[in-house]
Amino acid sequence: MAMDIAAVEAAGAGAHGIGLDGPPLRSRGWLKVLDNAIGWLVEIPAALLVLAEIGVLLSGVVSRYVFHQPLIWTDELAGILFLWLAMLGSVVAFRRAEHMRMTAIVAMAGPRARAFLETLALVAGLVFVSLVLHPAYEFASEEVFVQTPALELNNAWRAAALPIGFGLMLVIALIRLLETADWKITLAALATGAALAGGLVALQPFLAGLGNVNLLLFFVLGVGMLVFSGVPIAFAFGLSTFAYVTLTTDAPAMVVVGRMDEGMSHLILLAVPLFVFLGLLIEMTGMAKAMVGFLASLLGHVRGGLHFVLVGAMYLVSGISGSKAADMAAVAPVLFPEMKARGAKEGDLVALLAATGAQTETIPPSIVLITIGSVTGVSITALFTGGLLPGLVLAVTLCALVWWRYRHEDLSHVARPSRAVIGRAFLVALPALALPFVIRYAVVEGIATATEVSTIGIVYSVLAGLLIYRCFAWARLYPMLVTTAALSGAILLIIGAATGMAWALTQSGFSQTLAVAMKSLPGGPLGFLLVSAVAFVILGSVLEGIPAVVLFGPLLFPIARSVGVHEVHYAMVVILAMGVGLFAPPFGVGYYAACAISRIHPDAGMRPIVGYMLALLVGLLAIILVPWFSIGFL
């Protein structure tokens, strides 16, 4: 695979803020030394925590399936380490400026306005971690009185991850502000943040009497302003929730931290870092390259063949990796050079890559599927079973458009591989092709949980890389572990912040109001599905998939059940609608991630992607109208 870990890291960063370099910084020796020291202080433990999680969970799998004597302490220890991994990973992501954010508006601003917005986003992070630092310390202090049942450890050892993580982010934010080259911009951003905070505090008596109007002020206007100005989504959610709870309710600030802890501590979410690491492993070990090579030998000689291979390869790779950036980074560098040599236009390539990213959102073991199961209680097994066919339906609609666009492609210079060549390619790819089917079979048949099967997949990939493909770059292992921690921390902090916001919305009575409004929609279940699809296309383009799911999943899934929509069918509609929004320009950050991975300018794909988005919408409509695609095999 001609793709190093730096490219995957660039893909992850691109998904969060493509094309933006942050505020201009100036070099100060002592600040650089301090920043590097914090980097080593956080990255090494974060990498070790990823390894520790794999080791702990693997020991539980071996004891359960090999020795038939389950270890009762493994889940408890994994849960303790998991919160530390989430917080230290968040710190790594904060230091690298890799927290997920919506940057379309910031990218269109002029250089000076962009520098101001970037600095303002940094100030927002500074304000958030400053506000929650003391409540996090109080929360951890309260946990002193709680003891874990199996290991009999003081639960403060786990909860201490929260104040320590927020404290480290506070130090990093201060370092970045001190490094800012233009003090006028820094002072303007600090003044803006102080003015907004002071104004809200001054208006507290007035806000207290507004009732549920505050929901619009804090969670629509407030979140919208923060997100569109480029503030990382986790901090936008956290700031709005903290302000709402402390200024308009009698609840203590510690409640916000408690809800964040609850959101980040679901054991099912342990699968997130494991599948992220697994996705990086299959690229590094050459497994993805082998799968793509086999598909290319089958279809490379037909018109539009390599485009069909791209669709099929993304379907297969998404069955292994939970990270969209890793999926695209594993496939695009293998196929794009040959596709360009055959005359394919760059814009069409990046457009199709982005479209396949949206198409494969439901392919297990998608992190979005795992998140939905975590926050709504829907069976992970049912979601994994139901996710395969909807992805295939969208693949068919994309392939139909590819066939039309490339029906006149000249392939007179392309030789058709012999059966022997295809056979050899199949044998080489067989160990890699087996992995997604093993993962799906183990979860769907109830043999292992998603977390357990991700651990098994990691061991399988390591052995395949060492013994079969003879491709295992030990030097890349540490950067991969750090990247895993950073991406997982960014995801989990969003889940925590969104959980806090969802709690605030529920406590306000908003969920009951929303239920009444959604139930009264004309058209019954079909009308509910269509409105939900439109809403989640918009939410996916603004908030990303995971925060939208965590925020609105607990509110809307009970309503779906009450109006007669199967929860798995509803999950597929919601996920695919969010995928369309996530990968559709100009706001969808997934599209810009595809551009970063492809090294193609975003403008090139703006026109070609329209057709692919329409194809995806046709497929989405088919899934809405035919529930069997989602629940036929349950």
XYZ file of C-alpha atoms in Angstrom:
634
model
C 0.000 0.000 0.000
C 1.532 3.280 -1.159
C 0.078 5.208 1.725
C 1.804 5.960 4.989
C 0.275 6.702 8.345
C 0.744 10.434 7.881
C -1.737 10.314 5.044
C -4.305 8.613 7.223
C -3.698 11.179 9.936
C -4.129 13.905 7.338
C -7.395 12.259 6.363
C -8.579 12.370 9.940
C -7.613 15.997 10.256
C -9.180 16.784 6.932
C -12.476 15.420 8.059
C -12.480 17.924 10.848
C -11.032 21.041 9.309
C -9.783 20.622 5.771
C -7.821 23.464 4.263
C -7.429 25.408 7.502
C -4.093 25.832 9.213
C -5.342 27.496 12.380
C -4.340 30.943 13.599
C -0.831 32.084 12.580
C 1.670 31.070 15.269
C 5.042 32.453 16.214
C 7.866 30.344 17.534
C 8.858 30.781 21.173
C 11.481 28.395 22.450
C 10.110 27.778 25.929
C 6.525 27.390 24.678
C 7.646 24.862 22.090
C 9.554 22.887 24.716
C 6.508 22.905 27.026
C 4.190 21.904 24.197
C 6.455 19.022 23.143
C 6.731 17.867 26.749
C 2.938 17.773 27.081
C 2.763 15.944 23.763
C 5.036 13.160 24.998
C 3.344 13.180 28.407
C -0.057 12.539 26.819
C 0.641 10.611 23.596
C 2.726 7.825 25.130
C 0.143 6.956 27.834
C -2.655 7.236 25.250
C -0.872 4.792 22.942
C -0.207 2.429 25.849
C -3.871 2.625 26.864
C -4.934 1.460 23.395
C -2.587 -1.521 23.749
C -3.809 -2.145 27.292
C -7.449 -2.179 26.181
C -6.611 -4.695 23.468
C -4.703 -6.854 25.969
C -7.409 -6.762 28.645
C -10.223 -7.529 26.231
C -8.185 -10.242 24.497
C -7.545 -11.927 27.831
C -11.285 -11.923 28.443
C -11.960 -13.423 25.009
C -9.336 -16.154 25.473
C -10.548 -17.049 28.970
C -14.152 -17.192 27.760
C -13.796 -19.054 24.472
C -10.645 -21.119 25.021
C -10.712 -21.976 28.719
C -14.496 -21.485 29.226
C -13.815 -19.583 32.447
C -14.878 -15.926 32.015
C -12.824 -13.355 33.904
C -15.274 -11.162 35.794
C -12.846 -8.261 36.164
C -11.960 -7.639 32.509
C -14.971 -5.476 31.663
C -14.519 -3.456 34.834
C -10.821 -2.800 34.206
C -11.518 -2.043 30.543
C -14.133 0.503 31.618
C -11.686 2.240 33.980
C -8.991 2.423 31.311
C -11.537 3.471 28.688
C -12.396 6.801 30.326
C -8.674 7.578 30.584
C -8.252 6.683 26.920
C -11.193 8.905 25.969
C -9.879 11.916 27.903
C -6.208 11.579 26.958
C -7.254 10.950 23.353
C -9.304 14.153 23.513
C -6.215 16.000 24.740
C -4.140 14.605 21.867
C -6.836 15.635 19.379
C -7.038 19.106 20.954
C -3.276 19.556 20.739
C -3.315 18.467 17.087
C -6.405 20.582 16.261
C -8.213 17.424 15.128
C -11.523 17.791 16.968
C -14.455 17.549 14.579
C -15.721 20.903 13.369
C -17.690 22.497 10.571
C -15.307 24.694 8.568
C -17.180 25.577 5.373
C -17.990 29.139 6.505
C -14.526 29.715 7.985
C -12.875 28.538 4.760
C -14.773 31.162 2.758
C -13.597 34.034 4.989
C -10.657 36.279 4.185
C -7.246 35.658 5.788
C -7.730 38.073 8.694
C -11.341 37.058 9.377
C -10.278 33.399 9.195
C -7.483 33.989 11.707
C -9.991 35.686 14.035
C -12.489 32.804 13.753
C -9.749 30.235 14.344
C -8.588 32.112 17.440
C -12.195 32.481 18.597
C -12.643 28.709 18.280
C -9.560 28.272 20.463
C -10.983 30.722 23.007
C -14.253 28.773 23.033
C -12.335 25.616 23.896
C -10.466 27.506 26.614
C -13.711 28.802 28.101
C -15.359 25.391 28.042
C -12.555 23.488 29.771
C -12.193 26.332 32.304
C -15.887 26.125 33.176
C -16.027 22.353 33.573
C -12.663 21.889 35.319
C -13.920 22.555 38.858
C -17.209 20.616 38.428
C -15.112 17.736 37.054
C -12.930 17.866 40.164
C -16.057 17.863 42.368
C -17.457 14.922 40.423
C -14.242 12.946 40.860
C -14.209 13.809 44.587
C -17.735 12.437 44.970
C -16.634 9.174 43.374
C -14.264 8.579 46.316
C -17.227 7.039 48.135
C -17.884 4.504 45.343
C -16.027 1.200 45.090
C -15.878 -1.002 42.003
C -17.540 -4.404 42.613
C -15.010 -6.807 41.090
C -11.615 -5.179 41.623
C -12.735 -3.239 44.734
C -10.942 -0.127 43.544
C -11.859 3.409 44.533
C -13.891 4.783 41.605
C -12.070 8.096 41.921
C -9.179 6.448 40.053
C -11.440 6.274 37.025
C -13.207 9.614 37.458
C -9.899 11.474 37.907
C -9.461 11.192 34.143
C -12.018 13.995 33.714
C -10.359 16.855 35.662
C -6.881 15.784 34.503
C -7.979 15.692 30.854
C -9.722 19.064 31.054
C -6.753 20.536 32.923
C -4.327 19.431 30.216
C -6.583 20.904 27.520
C -6.639 24.183 29.458
C -2.829 24.306 29.478
C -2.683 23.530 25.750
C -5.239 26.247 24.976
C -3.179 28.795 26.911
C -0.016 27.735 25.051
C -1.743 28.148 21.688
C -3.005 31.614 22.624
C 0.465 32.676 23.752
C 1.864 31.394 20.453
C -0.583 33.420 18.362
C 1.329 35.807 16.119
C -1.190 38.660 16.099
C -1.994 39.894 19.602
C -4.735 42.180 18.271
C -6.649 39.177 16.963
C -6.053 37.282 20.210
C -7.297 40.187 22.331
C -10.314 40.663 20.057
C -11.213 36.977 20.362
C -10.772 37.023 24.149
C -12.852 40.205 24.392
C -15.590 38.636 22.274
C -15.669 35.543 24.469
C -15.697 37.614 27.670
C -18.447 39.902 26.339
C -20.677 36.970 25.397
C -20.142 35.258 28.760
C -20.682 38.480 30.699
C -23.790 39.304 28.718
C -25.336 35.913 29.437
C -24.584 36.202 33.151
C -26.119 39.694 33.233
C -29.233 38.419 31.465
C -29.726 35.492 33.863
C -32.751 36.989 35.688
C -34.417 37.639 32.334
C -33.551 34.202 30.937
C -34.954 32.441 33.991
C -38.443 33.623 33.062
C -38.384 32.589 29.400
C -39.106 28.886 29.969
C -38.629 26.699 26.917
C -37.773 29.699 24.738
C -34.304 29.158 26.209
C -34.080 25.951 24.191
C -34.154 28.007 21.003
C -31.681 30.531 22.371
C -29.087 28.039 23.636
C -29.542 24.902 21.517
C -30.553 26.387 18.170
C -29.151 29.910 18.028
C -26.226 29.275 20.388
C -25.119 25.930 18.973
C -25.667 27.183 15.427
C -23.502 30.267 15.911
C -20.729 28.264 17.546
C -20.731 25.449 14.979
C -20.826 27.750 11.945
C -18.035 29.900 13.379
C -15.785 26.840 13.417
C -15.878 25.922 17.113
C -15.329 22.145 17.519
C -18.687 20.406 17.800
C -17.949 18.885 21.215
C -17.143 22.309 22.690
C -20.159 23.922 20.995
C -22.449 21.320 22.574
C -20.685 21.539 25.923
C -20.742 25.337 26.127
C -24.419 25.571 25.202
C -25.399 22.847 27.654
C -23.327 24.316 30.494
C -24.790 27.784 29.907
C -28.346 26.452 29.727
C -28.057 24.343 32.885
C -26.298 26.958 35.021
C -28.231 30.045 33.849
C -31.788 28.764 33.427
C -32.145 25.809 35.836
C -31.403 24.995 39.467
C -29.268 21.975 38.579
C -25.624 22.117 39.699
C -22.881 22.394 37.083
C -21.582 18.990 38.166
C -24.613 17.440 36.435
C -23.149 18.361 33.047
C -19.927 16.509 33.844
C -21.883 13.553 35.176
C -23.885 13.251 31.960
C -20.695 13.534 29.898
C -19.151 10.742 31.939
C -22.243 8.619 31.405
C -22.154 9.181 27.654
C -18.470 8.288 27.304
C -18.598 5.237 29.588
C -20.888 2.817 27.722
C -18.954 -0.427 27.395
C -20.272 -0.962 23.867
C -18.278 2.140 22.850
C -15.089 0.235 23.621
C -15.447 -1.048 20.065
C -14.778 2.471 18.707
C -10.992 2.655 19.295
C -10.584 -1.025 18.471
C -12.251 -0.734 15.067
C -10.375 2.503 14.334
C -7.092 0.689 15.029
C -8.266 -2.305 12.995
C -8.921 -0.039 10.025
C -5.370 1.297 10.188
C -4.018 -2.239 10.515
C -5.645 -3.568 7.351
C -4.109 -0.714 5.371
C -0.653 -1.199 6.886
C -0.583 -4.986 6.485
C -1.563 -4.922 2.809
C -4.940 -6.638 3.340
C -6.882 -3.782 1.755
C -4.517 -3.745 -1.226
C -5.067 -7.486 -1.746
C -8.870 -7.087 -1.736
C -8.763 -4.197 -4.182
C -6.371 -6.117 -6.433
C -8.729 -9.077 -6.643
C -11.729 -6.895 -7.496
C -9.671 -5.066 -10.127
C -8.733 -8.381 -11.767
C -12.431 -9.251 -11.977
C -13.830 -5.976 -13.270
C -10.925 -3.838 -14.439
C -11.408 -4.710 -18.116
C -15.095 -3.651 -18.414
C -16.330 -0.112 -19.110
C -16.313 1.822 -15.848
C -14.803 -1.277 -14.262
C -12.449 0.429 -11.838
C -15.293 2.680 -10.712
C -17.290 -0.468 -9.929
C -14.224 -1.752 -8.081
C -14.140 1.440 -6.010
C -17.772 0.944 -4.982
C -17.219 -2.732 -4.179
C -13.926 -2.157 -2.361
C -15.463 0.487 -0.116
C -18.275 -1.965 0.668
C -15.751 -4.640 1.674
C -13.352 -2.392 3.575
C -16.214 -0.789 5.488
C -16.983 -4.270 6.737
C -13.678 -4.198 8.602
C -12.954 -0.616 9.584
C -15.203 1.648 11.607
C -13.431 4.787 10.363
C -14.547 6.420 7.102
C -11.237 8.252 6.745
C -9.367 4.957 7.090
C -11.721 3.298 4.574
C -11.083 5.931 1.924
C -7.364 6.069 2.658
C -7.100 2.296 2.205
C -8.797 2.234 -1.224
C -8.190 5.501 -3.085
C -4.363 5.431 -3.370
C -4.481 1.927 -4.881
C -7.078 2.683 -7.563
C -6.762 6.357 -8.452
C -3.432 6.267 -10.361
C -4.694 3.604 -12.783
C -8.101 5.288 -13.089
C -6.402 8.577 -13.988
C -4.220 6.740 -16.519
C -7.399 5.483 -18.193
C -8.688 9.022 -18.590
C -10.972 9.400 -15.565
C -11.344 13.006 -14.460
C -10.138 13.941 -10.997
C -13.442 15.564 -10.075
C -15.391 12.424 -10.889
C -12.990 10.285 -8.849
C -13.256 12.325 -5.663
C -17.028 12.679 -6.143
C -17.473 8.898 -6.374
C -15.150 8.337 -3.412
C -17.252 10.697 -1.294
C -20.470 9.068 -2.504
C -19.207 5.600 -1.557
C -18.373 6.992 1.876
C -22.046 7.875 2.304
C -23.188 4.591 0.740
C -21.290 2.430 3.233
C -22.373 4.156 6.456
C -24.637 1.210 7.357
C -22.100 -1.533 6.624
C -21.192 -3.267 9.885
C -19.226 -2.718 12.024
C -19.918 0.984 11.413
C -19.146 3.143 14.434
C -22.442 4.949 13.819
C -24.301 1.624 14.169
C -22.500 0.940 17.427
C -23.322 4.443 18.676
C -27.018 4.061 17.823
C -27.130 0.780 19.709
C -25.423 2.434 22.664
C -27.752 5.441 22.993
C -31.083 3.903 21.929
C -30.883 0.325 23.201
C -31.486 -1.169 19.744
C -29.846 -4.589 19.369
C -26.362 -4.353 17.842
C -26.918 -7.769 16.269
C -30.111 -6.542 14.587
C -28.384 -3.376 13.375
C -25.457 -5.350 11.956
C -27.854 -7.704 10.180
C -30.038 -4.911 8.843
C -27.156 -2.748 7.628
C -25.855 -4.978 4.838
C -28.664 -4.757 2.283
C -29.306 -0.975 2.426
C -25.635 -0.392 1.597
C -25.995 -2.786 -1.320
C -29.087 -0.931 -2.595
C -27.152 2.332 -2.681
C -24.239 0.554 -4.355
C -26.597 -0.530 -7.149
C -27.837 3.026 -7.717
C -24.259 4.347 -7.801
C -23.190 1.587 -10.213
C -26.136 2.378 -12.482
C -24.928 5.963 -12.773
C -21.327 4.812 -13.318
C -22.493 2.518 -16.139
C -24.309 5.430 -17.798
C -21.402 7.846 -17.495
C -18.782 5.370 -18.737
C -20.788 3.349 -21.236
C -18.597 4.671 -24.083
C -15.208 4.333 -22.320
C -12.431 3.157 -24.618
C -10.700 0.118 -23.122
C -9.089 -1.225 -26.278
C -5.675 -0.847 -24.633
C -6.659 -2.768 -21.471
C -5.913 -6.494 -21.481
C -8.411 -8.915 -19.978
C -6.786 -10.971 -17.183
C -6.716 -14.732 -17.637
C -8.523 -17.079 -15.261
C -5.162 -18.038 -13.793
C -4.392 -14.410 -12.954
C -7.821 -13.959 -11.392
C -7.364 -17.188 -9.448
C -4.008 -16.100 -8.055
C -5.436 -12.712 -7.088
C -8.290 -14.488 -5.300
C -5.933 -16.736 -3.349
C -3.839 -13.753 -2.311
C -6.944 -11.810 -1.242
C -8.738 -14.735 0.448
C -7.366 -14.155 3.989
C -8.321 -10.480 3.720
C -11.730 -11.185 2.165
C -12.547 -13.599 4.972
C -12.199 -10.993 7.739
C -15.376 -8.931 7.108
C -17.449 -12.103 6.826
C -15.981 -13.487 10.067
C -16.755 -10.216 11.867
C -20.335 -10.101 10.626
C -21.012 -13.785 11.242
C -19.643 -13.702 14.800
C -21.792 -10.722 15.815
C -24.962 -11.650 13.923
C -24.933 -15.230 15.219
C -24.334 -14.050 18.770
C -20.991 -15.849 19.026
C -19.179 -12.697 20.181
C -19.993 -9.071 20.937
C -18.868 -6.224 18.690
C -16.108 -5.378 21.171
C -14.877 -8.975 21.362
C -14.921 -9.473 17.614
C -12.948 -6.268 17.066
C -10.242 -7.663 19.361
C -10.249 -10.937 17.426
C -10.030 -8.954 14.176
C -6.947 -7.099 15.424
C -5.170 -10.353 16.299
C -6.194 -11.844 12.946
C -4.867 -8.808 11.040
C -1.562 -8.816 12.908
C -1.040 -12.523 12.204
C -2.059 -12.084 8.548
C 0.363 -9.195 8.150
C 3.241 -11.053 9.798
C 2.733 -14.568 8.437
C 0.819 -14.255 5.156
C 1.405 -10.843 3.595
C 4.805 -10.355 5.255
C 4.012 -6.665 5.564
C 4.132 -5.221 9.064
C 5.955 -1.927 9.556
C 6.809 -1.873 13.247
C 7.915 1.760 12.980
C 4.349 2.731 12.094
C 2.793 1.025 15.114
C 3.271 3.891 17.584
C 1.904 6.614 15.229
C -1.085 4.342 14.522
C -1.786 3.917 18.230
C -1.608 7.683 18.814
C -3.864 8.332 15.805
C -6.331 5.774 17.175
C -6.376 7.508 20.554
C -6.834 10.971 18.998
C -9.674 9.982 16.681
C -11.394 7.945 19.408
C -11.045 10.791 21.911
C -12.553 13.268 19.444
C -15.500 10.928 18.819
C -16.074 10.085 22.482
C -15.919 13.719 23.668
C -18.647 14.545 21.164
C -20.720 11.640 22.457
C -20.245 12.853 26.016
C -21.164 16.457 25.203
C -24.150 15.395 23.116
C -25.341 13.134 25.940
C -25.326 16.140 28.254
C -27.316 18.195 25.759
C -29.802 15.357 25.195
C -30.332 15.147 28.963
C -31.001 18.889 29.150
C -33.519 18.656 26.290
C -35.289 15.737 27.954
C -35.465 17.437 31.359
C -36.959 20.549 29.775
C -39.931 18.611 28.405
C -38.802 19.145 24.819
C -38.946 15.425 24.067
C -42.678 15.300 24.844
C -43.320 18.362 22.682
C -41.296 16.844 19.840
C -43.181 13.554 20.164
C -46.543 15.276 19.844
C -45.386 17.287 16.815
C -43.873 14.294 15.004
C -46.892 12.078 15.659
C -49.175 14.709 14.157
C -47.302 14.778 10.829
C -49.492 13.942 7.824
C -48.814 10.704 5.988
C -48.410 8.445 8.995
C -45.206 6.358 9.153
C -44.184 7.337 5.608
C -44.501 11.038 6.376
C -42.500 10.557 9.567
C -39.739 8.765 7.655
C -39.575 11.396 4.909
C -39.412 14.298 7.372
C -36.771 12.447 9.407
C -34.698 11.820 6.268
C -34.740 15.508 5.309
C -33.915 16.543 8.885
C -30.972 14.162 9.162
C -29.548 15.166 5.776
C -29.367 18.701 7.188
C -28.067 17.531 10.568
C -25.454 15.320 8.911
C -24.065 18.242 6.932
C -23.800 20.472 9.999
C -23.188 18.240 13.002
C -21.599 15.059 11.622
C -23.299 11.703 12.064
C -22.359 10.693 15.584
C -23.359 13.886 17.470
C -26.655 14.031 15.579
C -27.384 10.413 16.527
C -26.489 10.892 20.189
C -28.481 14.109 20.410
C -31.672 13.092 18.617
C -31.609 9.282 18.715
C -32.984 8.943 22.261
C -35.738 11.441 21.360
C -36.828 10.136 17.954
C -36.483 6.348 18.174
C -39.308 5.995 20.757
C -41.479 8.164 18.489
C -40.649 5.937 15.513
C -41.776 2.884 17.468
C -44.990 4.617 18.525
C -45.952 5.499 14.930
C -45.298 1.946 13.725
C -41.803 2.246 12.176
C -39.437 -0.637 12.920
C -36.456 0.667 14.884
C -33.896 -1.046 12.618
C -35.609 0.343 9.493
C -35.599 3.785 11.082
C -31.912 3.434 11.983
C -30.997 2.661 8.365
C -32.956 5.650 7.049
C -31.406 7.973 9.619
C -27.834 6.758 9.051
C -28.003 6.947 5.255
C -29.649 10.381 5.354
C -26.872 11.610 7.634
C -24.331 10.053 5.281
C -25.705 12.034 2.352
C -25.439 15.244 4.373
C -21.969 14.369 5.672
C -20.500 13.819 2.195
C -22.445 16.458 0.233
C -20.718 19.798 -0.400
C -20.571 22.636 0.402
C -21.053 21.887 4.117
C -20.440 18.141 4.379
C -17.033 17.668 6.014
C -16.757 14.097 4.696
C -16.461 15.449 1.159
C -13.451 17.527 2.140
C -11.891 14.483 3.824
C -12.223 12.630 0.507
C -10.519 15.562 -1.232
C -7.674 15.534 1.311
C -7.081 11.814 0.855
C -7.240 12.093 -2.940
C -5.122 15.266 -3.028
C -7.737 16.752 -5.363
C -9.051 20.312 -5.028
C -12.642 20.416 -3.708
C -13.815 22.585 -6.612
C -13.095 19.770 -9.084
C -15.746 17.484 -7.648
C -18.561 19.974 -7.080
C -20.318 19.316 -10.402
C -19.786 15.516 -10.742
C -20.950 14.823 -7.191
C -24.440 16.196 -7.900
C -25.313 13.119 -9.962
C -23.936 10.747 -7.351
C -25.865 12.488 -4.569
C -29.060 12.167 -6.626
C -28.315 8.450 -7.082
C -27.900 8.092 -3.327
C -31.191 9.910 -2.718
C -32.949 7.539 -5.127
C -31.523 4.612 -3.174
C -32.536 6.219 0.124
C -36.086 6.674 -1.147
C -36.182 2.992 -2.129
C -35.101 2.013 1.391
C -37.777 4.279 2.903
C -40.503 2.802 0.697
C -39.383 -0.844 1.055
C -38.746 -1.679 4.737
C -37.766 -5.235 3.729
C -34.356 -3.966 2.636
C -33.660 -3.147 6.296
C -35.575 -5.818 8.210
C -35.999 -8.661 5.736
C -33.291 -10.811 7.305
C -34.018 -10.126 10.984
